[in-house]
mmCIF file of C-alpha atoms in Angstrom:
data_model
loop_
_atom_site.group_PDB
_atom_site.id
_atom_site.type_symbol
_atom_site.label_atom_id
_atom_site.label_comp_id
_atom_site.label_asym_id
_atom_site.label_seq_id
_atom_site.Cartn_x
_atom_site.Cartn_y
_atom_site.Cartn_z
ATOM 1 C CA MET A 1 19.741 -43.817 -63.337
ATOM 2 C CA LYS A 2 22.171 -46.370 -61.973
ATOM 3 C CA TYR A 3 23.330 -46.311 -58.262
ATOM 4 C CA ARG A 4 26.289 -47.082 -56.276
ATOM 5 C CA ARG A 5 27.235 -47.648 -52.361
ATOM 6 C CA PHE A 6 28.678 -44.319 -51.066
ATOM 7 C CA GLY A 7 31.806 -45.359 -49.335
ATOM 8 C CA LYS A 8 31.425 -46.374 -45.744
ATOM 9 C CA THR A 9 28.443 -43.904 -45.308
ATOM 10 C CA ASN A 10 26.965 -47.017 -46.615
ATOM 11 C CA LEU A 11 24.074 -44.873 -48.546
ATOM 12 C CA CYS A 12 23.045 -45.583 -52.203
ATOM 13 C CA LEU A 13 23.485 -42.586 -54.440
ATOM 14 C CA SER A 14 22.534 -41.877 -57.840
ATOM 15 C CA VAL A 15 25.593 -42.072 -60.398
ATOM 16 C CA PHE A 16 24.649 -38.195 -60.806
ATOM 17 C CA SER A 17 24.124 -35.831 -58.002
ATOM 18 C CA LEU A 18 22.231 -32.186 -58.116
ATOM 19 C CA GLY A 19 24.660 -30.049 -57.597
ATOM 20 C CA THR A 20 22.608 -26.345 -56.857
ATOM 21 C CA MET A 21 25.229 -23.576 -57.395
ATOM 22 C CA ARG A 22 23.896 -22.857 -60.747
ATOM 23 C CA TYR A 23 20.072 -22.499 -60.274
ATOM 24 C CA LEU A 24 20.398 -19.072 -58.183
ATOM 25 C CA SER A 25 18.020 -17.286 -60.704
ATOM 26 C CA ALA A 26 14.948 -17.730 -58.620
ATOM 27 C CA PRO A 27 12.963 -20.081 -56.136
ATOM 28 C CA GLU A 28 10.518 -21.214 -58.883
ATOM 29 C CA ASN A 29 13.811 -22.246 -60.929
ATOM 30 C CA ALA A 30 15.522 -23.938 -58.172
ATOM 31 C CA TRP A 31 12.209 -26.200 -57.160
ATOM 32 C CA GLN A 32 11.540 -26.865 -61.028
ATOM 33 C CA THR A 33 15.234 -28.049 -61.049
ATOM 34 C CA ILE A 34 14.883 -30.075 -58.192
ATOM 35 C CA GLN A 35 11.705 -31.875 -59.180
ATOM 36 C CA LYS A 36 12.662 -32.541 -62.300
ATOM 37 C CA ALA A 37 16.207 -34.085 -61.133
ATOM 38 C CA ILE A 38 14.079 -36.205 -58.462
ATOM 39 C CA THR A 39 11.575 -37.555 -61.012
ATOM 40 C CA LEU A 40 14.698 -38.586 -63.194
ATOM 41 C CA GLY A 41 15.840 -40.639 -60.688
ATOM 42 C CA ILE A 42 18.766 -38.266 -58.978
ATOM 43 C CA ASN A 43 18.328 -39.138 -55.192
ATOM 44 C CA HIS A 44 21.160 -36.858 -53.657
ATOM 45 C CA LEU A 45 21.334 -33.118 -53.741
ATOM 46 C CA GLU A 46 24.068 -31.314 -52.933
ATOM 47 C CA THR A 47 24.658 -27.346 -51.885
ATOM 48 C CA ALA A 48 26.762 -25.233 -49.481
ATOM 49 C CA ARG A 49 26.664 -22.364 -47.068
ATOM 50 C CA GLY A 50 28.959 -20.208 -49.839
ATOM 51 C CA TYR A 51 26.105 -20.935 -52.580
ATOM 52 C CA GLY A 52 24.573 -17.715 -52.621
ATOM 53 C CA LYS A 53 20.836 -18.388 -51.630
ATOM 54 C CA SER A 54 21.468 -21.968 -52.569
ATOM 55 C CA GLU A 55 20.318 -23.452 -49.364
ATOM 56 C CA GLU A 56 17.748 -21.052 -48.621
ATOM 57 C CA TYR A 57 16.292 -22.274 -52.507
ATOM 58 C CA LEU A 58 16.530 -25.832 -51.503
ATOM 59 C CA GLY A 59 15.178 -25.175 -48.475
ATOM 60 C CA GLY A 60 12.083 -23.932 -49.823
ATOM 61 C CA ALA A 61 11.599 -26.617 -52.006
ATOM 62 C CA ILE A 62 11.721 -28.995 -48.903
ATOM 63 C CA ALA A 63 9.056 -27.016 -47.571
ATOM 64 C CA LEU A 64 7.006 -27.545 -50.650
ATOM 65 C CA GLY A 65 7.156 -30.857 -50.573
ATOM 66 C CA LEU A 66 9.588 -33.182 -52.805
ATOM 67 C CA PRO A 67 8.202 -35.715 -55.162
ATOM 68 C CA VAL A 68 9.184 -39.009 -52.925
ATOM 69 C CA PRO A 69 9.537 -39.300 -49.133
ATOM 70 C CA ARG A 70 12.557 -37.126 -47.169
ATOM 71 C CA SER A 71 14.239 -40.702 -46.214
ATOM 72 C CA GLN A 72 14.497 -41.095 -50.282
ATOM 73 C CA VAL A 73 16.270 -38.179 -50.767
ATOM 74 C CA TYR A 74 19.929 -37.453 -49.506
ATOM 75 C CA ILE A 75 20.956 -34.150 -48.822
ATOM 76 C CA THR A 76 24.599 -32.458 -48.912
ATOM 77 C CA THR A 77 25.652 -29.180 -47.319
ATOM 78 C CA LYS A 78 29.171 -28.148 -47.377
ATOM 79 C CA ILE A 79 30.367 -25.588 -44.434
ATOM 80 C CA PRO A 80 33.952 -24.134 -44.822
ATOM 81 C CA PRO A 81 36.480 -25.136 -42.514
ATOM 82 C CA THR A 82 36.596 -22.929 -39.103
ATOM 83 C CA PRO A 83 39.825 -22.521 -36.583
ATOM 84 C CA ASP A 84 37.120 -22.923 -33.583
ATOM 85 C CA ALA A 85 34.146 -24.702 -32.950
ATOM 86 C CA GLU A 86 31.665 -22.342 -31.498
ATOM 87 C CA THR A 87 31.375 -20.670 -34.953
ATOM 88 C CA MET A 88 30.945 -24.094 -36.596
ATOM 89 C CA ARG A 89 28.227 -24.897 -34.520
ATOM 90 C CA ARG A 90 26.809 -21.487 -35.486
ATOM 91 C CA TYR A 91 27.193 -22.582 -39.276
ATOM 92 C CA ILE A 92 25.339 -26.107 -38.639
ATOM 93 C CA ASP A 93 22.668 -24.314 -37.155
ATOM 94 C CA GLU A 94 22.082 -21.547 -39.710
ATOM 95 C CA SER A 95 22.273 -24.496 -42.541
ATOM 96 C CA LEU A 96 19.512 -26.841 -41.040
ATOM 97 C CA LYS A 97 17.464 -23.681 -40.427
ATOM 98 C CA LYS A 98 17.412 -22.629 -44.033
ATOM 99 C CA LEU A 99 16.826 -25.981 -45.305
ATOM 100 C CA ASN A 100 14.227 -26.469 -43.416
ATOM 101 C CA LEU A 101 15.797 -29.860 -41.988
ATOM 102 C CA ASP A 102 16.216 -31.638 -39.055
ATOM 103 C CA TYR A 103 19.431 -33.597 -40.097
ATOM 104 C CA LEU A 104 21.793 -33.660 -42.909
ATOM 105 C CA ASP A 105 22.220 -36.988 -44.410
ATOM 106 C CA CYS A 106 25.943 -35.434 -44.848
ATOM 107 C CA LEU A 107 27.944 -32.539 -44.198
ATOM 108 C CA GLY A 108 31.304 -31.619 -46.149
ATOM 109 C CA ILE A 109 33.897 -29.201 -44.827
ATOM 110 C CA HIS A 110 33.796 -27.133 -47.600
ATOM 111 C CA GLY A 111 37.308 -26.009 -48.995
ATOM 112 C CA LEU A 112 39.526 -27.825 -47.545
ATOM 113 C CA ASN A 113 42.589 -26.489 -49.401
ATOM 114 C CA THR A 114 45.250 -25.133 -47.122
ATOM 115 C CA TRP A 115 48.204 -26.639 -44.710
ATOM 116 C CA GLU A 116 46.456 -24.283 -41.896
ATOM 117 C CA HIS A 117 43.156 -25.767 -42.652
ATOM 118 C CA LEU A 118 44.317 -29.268 -42.078
ATOM 119 C CA ASP A 119 45.674 -27.837 -38.844
ATOM 120 C CA TRP A 120 42.066 -26.475 -37.745
ATOM 121 C CA ILE A 121 40.559 -29.753 -38.052
ATOM 122 C CA LYS A 122 43.372 -31.970 -36.272
ATOM 123 C CA THR A 123 43.293 -28.772 -33.377
ATOM 124 C CA LYS A 124 41.463 -29.938 -29.978
ATOM 125 C CA GLY A 125 38.636 -27.267 -29.966
ATOM 126 C CA GLY A 126 38.454 -26.296 -33.509
ATOM 127 C CA CYS A 127 35.863 -26.919 -35.791
ATOM 128 C CA MET A 128 35.877 -30.917 -35.639
ATOM 129 C CA GLU A 129 34.765 -30.739 -32.376
ATOM 130 C CA ALA A 130 31.331 -29.133 -33.084
ATOM 131 C CA ILE A 131 30.806 -31.362 -36.184
ATOM 132 C CA ARG A 132 31.336 -34.544 -34.127
ATOM 133 C CA GLU A 133 28.951 -32.788 -31.741
ATOM 134 C CA ALA A 134 25.992 -32.513 -34.051
ATOM 135 C CA LYS A 135 27.065 -36.078 -35.564
ATOM 136 C CA ASP A 136 26.357 -37.745 -32.003
ATOM 137 C CA ASP A 137 23.439 -35.840 -31.365
ATOM 138 C CA GLY A 138 21.600 -36.849 -34.709
ATOM 139 C CA ARG A 139 21.872 -33.608 -36.834
ATOM 140 C CA VAL A 140 24.452 -34.917 -39.239
ATOM 141 C CA ARG A 141 24.544 -38.506 -40.390
ATOM 142 C CA HIS A 142 27.827 -38.766 -42.024
ATOM 143 C CA ILE A 143 31.096 -36.317 -42.514
ATOM 144 C CA GLY A 144 33.277 -35.632 -45.253
ATOM 145 C CA PHE A 145 35.506 -32.988 -46.917
ATOM 146 C CA SER A 146 35.495 -31.323 -50.595
ATOM 147 C CA THR A 147 38.912 -30.154 -51.779
ATOM 148 C CA HIS A 148 40.646 -27.838 -54.504
ATOM 149 C CA ALA A 149 44.331 -28.791 -52.472
ATOM 150 C CA PRO A 150 47.480 -29.606 -54.143
ATOM 151 C CA VAL A 151 47.360 -34.051 -53.971
ATOM 152 C CA GLU A 152 49.832 -33.597 -51.010
ATOM 153 C CA ILE A 153 47.065 -32.109 -48.853
ATOM 154 C CA ILE A 154 44.491 -34.168 -49.841
ATOM 155 C CA LEU A 155 46.409 -37.694 -49.153
ATOM 156 C CA ASN A 156 47.434 -35.440 -46.011
ATOM 157 C CA THR A 157 43.421 -35.205 -45.112
ATOM 158 C CA ILE A 158 42.508 -38.464 -46.159
ATOM 159 C CA ASP A 159 44.928 -40.199 -43.820
ATOM 160 C CA THR A 160 43.367 -38.291 -40.953
ATOM 161 C CA ASP A 161 40.390 -40.812 -40.962
ATOM 162 C CA PHE A 162 38.481 -38.248 -39.687
ATOM 163 C CA PHE A 163 36.244 -38.607 -42.991
ATOM 164 C CA GLU A 164 33.740 -41.023 -44.812
ATOM 165 C CA PHE A 165 33.750 -39.261 -48.076
ATOM 166 C CA VAL A 166 35.350 -36.818 -50.197
ATOM 167 C CA ASN A 167 34.575 -34.213 -53.001
ATOM 168 C CA LEU A 168 37.303 -33.401 -55.616
ATOM 169 C CA HIS A 169 38.238 -32.813 -58.914
ATOM 170 C CA TYR A 170 39.152 -35.724 -61.148
ATOM 171 C CA TYR A 171 38.561 -35.883 -65.219
ATOM 172 C CA TYR A 172 39.894 -37.167 -67.987
ATOM 173 C CA PHE A 173 41.857 -33.794 -68.529
ATOM 174 C CA PHE A 174 42.824 -33.644 -65.213
ATOM 175 C CA GLN A 175 44.146 -36.671 -63.900
ATOM 176 C CA ARG A 176 46.822 -35.294 -61.237
ATOM 177 C CA ASN A 177 44.686 -36.640 -58.129
ATOM 178 C CA ALA A 178 44.347 -40.325 -59.118
ATOM 179 C CA LEU A 179 46.308 -40.786 -56.058
ATOM 180 C CA ALA A 180 43.951 -39.247 -53.840
ATOM 181 C CA ILE A 181 41.325 -41.237 -55.789
ATOM 182 C CA GLU A 182 43.126 -44.740 -54.718
ATOM 183 C CA LYS A 183 43.625 -43.783 -51.193
ATOM 184 C CA ALA A 184 40.094 -42.833 -50.653
ATOM 185 C CA TYR A 185 38.701 -46.088 -52.339
ATOM 186 C CA LYS A 186 41.049 -48.323 -50.393
ATOM 187 C CA LYS A 187 39.670 -46.692 -46.960
ATOM 188 C CA ASP A 188 36.270 -47.515 -48.445
ATOM 189 C CA MET A 189 35.391 -43.192 -48.441
ATOM 190 C CA GLY A 190 32.358 -42.376 -50.978
ATOM 191 C CA ILE A 191 33.982 -40.595 -53.828
ATOM 192 C CA PHE A 192 32.233 -37.704 -55.335
ATOM 193 C CA ILE A 193 33.632 -36.101 -58.298
ATOM 194 C CA ILE A 194 33.410 -32.153 -58.383
ATOM 195 C CA SER A 195 31.824 -30.277 -61.635
ATOM 196 C CA PRO A 196 33.425 -32.788 -64.580
ATOM 197 C CA THR A 197 31.354 -30.554 -67.659
ATOM 198 C CA ASP A 198 32.678 -27.106 -66.508
ATOM 199 C CA LYS A 199 35.666 -27.623 -64.211
ATOM 200 C CA GLY A 200 36.330 -30.809 -66.428
ATOM 201 C CA GLY A 201 37.014 -28.613 -69.415
ATOM 202 C CA ARG A 202 33.947 -26.419 -70.182
ATOM 203 C CA LEU A 203 32.615 -29.746 -72.353
ATOM 204 C CA TYR A 204 29.022 -28.226 -72.910
ATOM 205 C CA THR A 205 30.488 -25.629 -75.124
ATOM 206 C CA PRO A 206 33.230 -27.468 -76.696
ATOM 207 C CA PRO A 207 35.410 -25.813 -79.545
ATOM 208 C CA GLN A 208 34.732 -27.738 -83.201
ATOM 209 C CA LEU A 209 38.224 -29.364 -83.436
ATOM 210 C CA LEU A 210 37.601 -31.218 -79.539
ATOM 211 C CA LYS A 211 34.012 -31.735 -81.359
ATOM 212 C CA ASP A 212 35.812 -33.808 -84.025
ATOM 213 C CA LEU A 213 38.487 -35.476 -82.365
ATOM 214 C CA CYS A 214 36.009 -37.190 -80.044
ATOM 215 C CA HIS A 215 33.445 -38.359 -82.565
ATOM 216 C CA PRO A 216 31.437 -40.329 -82.902
ATOM 217 C CA PHE A 217 30.956 -39.189 -79.106
ATOM 218 C CA SER A 218 30.394 -35.684 -77.421
ATOM 219 C CA PRO A 219 33.262 -34.641 -75.312
ATOM 220 C CA MET A 220 30.922 -34.437 -72.422
ATOM 221 C CA GLU A 221 29.725 -38.127 -73.222
ATOM 222 C CA LEU A 222 33.260 -39.205 -73.154
ATOM 223 C CA ASN A 223 34.360 -37.674 -70.078
ATOM 224 C CA TYR A 224 31.353 -38.639 -68.311
ATOM 225 C CA ARG A 225 31.820 -42.473 -69.765
ATOM 226 C CA PHE A 226 35.697 -42.246 -68.398
ATOM 227 C CA LEU A 227 34.176 -41.175 -64.715
ATOM 228 C CA LEU A 228 31.328 -43.797 -64.712
ATOM 229 C CA SER A 229 33.355 -46.466 -65.953
ATOM 230 C CA ASP A 230 35.464 -46.536 -63.083
ATOM 231 C CA THR A 231 33.789 -48.221 -60.185
ATOM 232 C CA ARG A 232 35.908 -46.743 -57.278
ATOM 233 C CA ILE A 233 33.824 -43.212 -58.091
ATOM 234 C CA THR A 234 30.240 -43.389 -56.166
ATOM 235 C CA THR A 235 28.695 -39.878 -58.248
ATOM 236 C CA LEU A 236 29.074 -37.089 -60.210
ATOM 237 C CA THR A 237 27.957 -33.576 -59.675
ATOM 238 C CA VAL A 238 25.515 -32.472 -62.581
ATOM 239 C CA GLY A 239 25.040 -28.577 -62.029
ATOM 240 C CA PRO A 240 22.050 -27.163 -64.212
ATOM 241 C CA SER A 241 21.289 -23.664 -64.029
ATOM 242 C CA ASN A 242 17.562 -25.104 -65.024
ATOM 243 C CA SER A 243 15.788 -28.121 -65.289
ATOM 244 C CA LYS A 244 16.633 -28.517 -68.847
ATOM 245 C CA GLU A 245 19.969 -28.768 -68.563
ATOM 246 C CA LEU A 246 19.478 -31.901 -66.845
ATOM 247 C CA GLU A 247 18.849 -33.830 -69.877
ATOM 248 C CA GLU A 248 21.753 -34.030 -71.818
ATOM 249 C CA PRO A 249 24.000 -35.301 -69.079
ATOM 250 C CA LEU A 250 21.372 -37.824 -68.089
ATOM 251 C CA LEU A 251 21.450 -39.601 -71.517
ATOM 252 C CA VAL A 252 24.249 -41.406 -69.881
ATOM 253 C CA SER A 253 23.008 -42.073 -66.464
ATOM 254 C CA ASP A 254 22.968 -45.864 -67.415
ATOM 255 C CA ARG A 255 25.852 -46.594 -68.559
ATOM 256 C CA ASP A 256 28.550 -47.323 -66.076
ATOM 257 C CA GLU A 257 29.902 -50.441 -68.041
ATOM 258 C CA PRO A 258 33.726 -50.674 -68.417
ATOM 259 C CA LEU A 259 34.920 -48.392 -71.901
ATOM 260 C CA THR A 260 34.327 -49.920 -75.084
ATOM 261 C CA LEU A 261 36.742 -50.395 -77.692
ATOM 262 C CA GLU A 262 35.442 -47.632 -79.623
ATOM 263 C CA GLU A 263 35.957 -45.196 -76.459
ATOM 264 C CA ILE A 264 39.543 -46.613 -75.919
ATOM 265 C CA GLU A 265 40.329 -45.768 -79.082
ATOM 266 C CA THR A 266 39.225 -42.258 -78.991
ATOM 267 C CA PHE A 267 41.008 -41.705 -76.038
ATOM 268 C CA GLN A 268 43.627 -42.975 -77.713
ATOM 269 C CA ARG A 269 43.445 -40.392 -80.649
ATOM 270 C CA LEU A 270 43.282 -37.573 -78.205
ATOM 271 C CA GLU A 271 46.421 -38.680 -76.604
ATOM 272 C CA GLU A 272 48.284 -38.729 -79.664
ATOM 273 C CA TYR A 273 46.814 -35.871 -81.545
ATOM 274 C CA GLN A 274 48.299 -33.744 -78.085
ATOM 275 C CA LYS A 275 51.483 -35.481 -78.576
ATOM 276 C CA SER A 276 51.877 -34.462 -82.205
ATOM 277 C CA ALA A 277 50.291 -30.975 -81.828
ATOM 278 C CA LEU A 278 52.642 -30.123 -79.017
ATOM 279 C CA GLY A 279 55.405 -31.948 -80.175
ATOM 280 C CA THR A 280 58.642 -30.682 -77.392
ATOM 281 C CA ASP A 281 56.593 -28.088 -75.863
ATOM 282 C CA ARG A 282 54.121 -30.373 -74.012
ATOM 283 C CA CYS A 283 54.234 -30.561 -70.428
ATOM 284 C CA SER A 284 53.831 -34.319 -69.085
ATOM 285 C CA GLN A 285 52.414 -32.716 -65.638
ATOM 286 C CA CYS A 286 54.968 -34.360 -63.635
ATOM 287 C CA TYR A 287 55.025 -31.590 -60.957
ATOM 288 C CA LYS A 288 59.159 -31.256 -60.555
ATOM 289 C CA CYS A 289 59.367 -27.703 -61.590
ATOM 290 C CA LEU A 290 57.771 -26.607 -58.262
ATOM 291 C CA PRO A 291 58.509 -24.911 -55.988
ATOM 292 C CA CYS A 292 58.467 -21.492 -58.099
ATOM 293 C CA PRO A 293 59.885 -18.611 -56.014
ATOM 294 C CA GLU A 294 57.314 -16.521 -57.729
ATOM 295 C CA ASN A 295 54.576 -18.952 -56.395
ATOM 296 C CA ILE A 296 53.751 -19.498 -60.218
ATOM 297 C CA ASN A 297 51.786 -23.062 -60.439
ATOM 298 C CA ILE A 298 53.648 -23.922 -63.213
ATOM 299 C CA PRO A 299 51.895 -27.486 -64.092
ATOM 300 C CA GLU A 300 48.573 -25.832 -63.960
ATOM 301 C CA VAL A 301 49.763 -23.147 -66.502
ATOM 302 C CA LEU A 302 51.211 -25.128 -68.772
ATOM 303 C CA ARG A 303 48.374 -28.099 -68.347
ATOM 304 C CA LEU A 304 45.733 -24.671 -69.849
ATOM 305 C CA ARG A 305 48.338 -24.082 -72.484
ATOM 306 C CA ASN A 306 48.424 -28.045 -73.564
ATOM 307 C CA LEU A 307 44.682 -28.065 -73.762
ATOM 308 C CA ALA A 308 44.454 -24.387 -75.597
ATOM 309 C CA VAL A 309 46.832 -25.138 -78.156
ATOM 310 C CA ALA A 310 46.473 -28.804 -78.712
ATOM 311 C CA TYR A 311 42.359 -28.773 -78.760
ATOM 312 C CA ASP A 312 41.829 -25.286 -79.585
ATOM 313 C CA MET A 313 40.273 -25.253 -75.638
ATOM 314 C CA LYS A 314 41.074 -21.554 -75.505
ATOM 315 C CA ASP A 315 37.695 -20.795 -73.993
ATOM 316 C CA PHE A 316 38.454 -22.853 -71.185
ATOM 317 C CA GLY A 317 41.888 -22.005 -70.971
ATOM 318 C CA GLN A 318 41.030 -18.391 -70.352
ATOM 319 C CA TYR A 319 37.787 -18.913 -67.949
ATOM 320 C CA ARG A 320 40.532 -21.014 -65.366
ATOM 321 C CA TYR A 321 44.120 -18.881 -65.997
ATOM 322 C CA ARG A 322 41.952 -15.675 -65.457
ATOM 323 C CA MET A 323 41.246 -17.139 -61.965
ATOM 324 C CA PHE A 324 44.969 -16.865 -60.536
ATOM 325 C CA GLU A 325 45.339 -14.012 -58.231
ATOM 326 C CA ASN A 326 41.700 -13.444 -58.155
ATOM 327 C CA ALA A 327 40.242 -16.712 -56.166
ATOM 328 C CA GLY A 328 42.128 -16.973 -52.923
ATOM 329 C CA HIS A 329 43.035 -20.389 -51.746
ATOM 330 C CA TRP A 330 40.548 -22.077 -54.021
ATOM 331 C CA PHE A 331 42.661 -21.563 -57.122
ATOM 332 C CA PRO A 332 46.304 -20.651 -55.815
ATOM 333 C CA GLY A 333 48.965 -19.388 -57.616
ATOM 334 C CA MET A 334 50.130 -16.454 -59.472
ATOM 335 C CA LYS A 335 49.786 -15.661 -62.941
ATOM 336 C CA ALA A 336 52.523 -16.412 -65.380
ATOM 337 C CA SER A 337 53.570 -12.851 -66.227
ATOM 338 C CA ARG A 338 55.136 -13.008 -62.605
ATOM 339 C CA CYS A 339 57.804 -15.209 -64.180
ATOM 340 C CA THR A 340 61.116 -13.179 -63.596
ATOM 341 C CA GLU A 341 63.447 -15.930 -65.180
ATOM 342 C CA CYS A 342 65.438 -16.914 -62.566
ATOM 343 C CA GLY A 343 65.922 -20.226 -64.227
ATOM 344 C CA GLU A 344 64.990 -22.329 -61.169
ATOM 345 C CA CYS A 345 62.965 -24.716 -62.713
ATOM 346 C CA LEU A 346 64.762 -25.437 -65.920
ATOM 347 C CA PRO A 347 67.235 -27.996 -64.777
ATOM 348 C CA ARG A 348 64.493 -29.840 -62.827
ATOM 349 C CA CYS A 349 62.218 -30.240 -66.062
ATOM 350 C CA PRO A 350 62.832 -34.005 -67.381
ATOM 351 C CA GLU A 351 61.886 -32.814 -70.981
ATOM 352 C CA ASN A 352 64.187 -29.906 -70.745
ATOM 353 C CA LEU A 353 61.091 -27.382 -71.716
ATOM 354 C CA ASP A 354 62.003 -23.641 -72.097
ATOM 355 C CA ILE A 355 59.462 -22.717 -69.047
ATOM 356 C CA PRO A 356 59.992 -19.499 -68.852
ATOM 357 C CA ALA A 357 59.049 -19.105 -72.749
ATOM 358 C CA LEU A 358 56.288 -21.089 -72.291
ATOM 359 C CA LEU A 359 55.082 -18.881 -69.205
ATOM 360 C CA LYS A 360 54.957 -15.844 -71.634
ATOM 361 C CA ASP A 361 53.101 -17.763 -74.590
ATOM 362 C CA THR A 362 50.807 -18.823 -72.012
ATOM 363 C CA HIS A 363 49.742 -15.414 -70.586
ATOM 364 C CA SER A 364 49.679 -13.558 -74.072
ATOM 365 C CA LYS A 365 47.106 -16.685 -75.386
ATOM 366 C CA LEU A 366 44.975 -16.943 -72.329
ATOM 367 C CA ASN A 367 45.171 -13.403 -70.264
ATOM 368 C CA GLY A 368 42.188 -11.357 -70.373
ATOM 369 C CA ALA A 369 39.503 -9.664 -67.620
ATOM 370 C CA SER A 370 39.847 -11.327 -64.055
ATOM 371 C CA GLY A 371 37.864 -14.272 -63.375
ATOM 372 C CA ARG A 372 35.773 -15.204 -59.994
ATOM 373 C CA ARG A 373 34.049 -17.845 -58.439
ATOM 374 C CA LEU A 374 30.817 -17.910 -59.747
ATOM 375 C CA TRP A 375 28.510 -17.494 -56.601
ATOM 376 C CA GLU A 376 31.069 -14.401 -55.698
#
């Protein structure tokens, strides 16, 4: 296991962190997973108020005893933003009690996703007042935020200089947040990548075409190497549902060297194949088509189409597409079927894509039963 400095927190974290959203089946499963993670070298455990009984199960494992002293394990929980300080005070106390802790190494504002959330943290008497109080009295050591927001909101949040770390989405198949990675790095913030194998493409169950294109590497391994070779990134979450699911990801936990020539050539092969497969229908993710009067997240819809058509990543595309209209500010935007063919996006597209036709095609390929966030 390799370890990296978590930005200005000066914590030295394992390059993989244990995310605890998916171990919710039973307290015994949680304890076994935590024990194995720490034994394998993971020293950072991450949970959240919103992850069902995750805080409670982690607290139970702490009460039973961790395999190393508490001072050698860093624990993060995340709490949603609140418009007032009193609610945040109560949430912090409740999380500490569930976790059986006197202090948190890191507290993240969970889901700072909207301009309104950004206003809440800037407002006098808002949630940051309570968080700063907790830091001043030692109940919280370091403060950060997690986000699923558009990159413009992330950049503005980083610029507040309130935070020491950020949790965000960034993967080989989604590089929109590259500007946020760079800005956070320049401000010496710890950078924590959310869910690289799940939100990064459901790479634990890749389609055969993608496996063939990535050979001799697995798609999961290649995505991990894309991230671990980037020295700006501190740690990646691994979210197993049981202890056995830790084994495959941690095979690359000591491989944070620069990309090899063979890995670079494999990424080039993926890019060239996508261009060939999509032809003139390929969306380059410039985002110039926005805003849409029907609030369709056109670039994200077409990104999912790119992946489904080029790499046969239809299962992943359906998983994400079905969350539109069902996940609130965590995954905003209307489904492509809402398109009225108004044509406002057409002159803004530098590739002259027939966007209404592509939206209709995406909906026919990816729509189905509605999706929800895991803990809901």
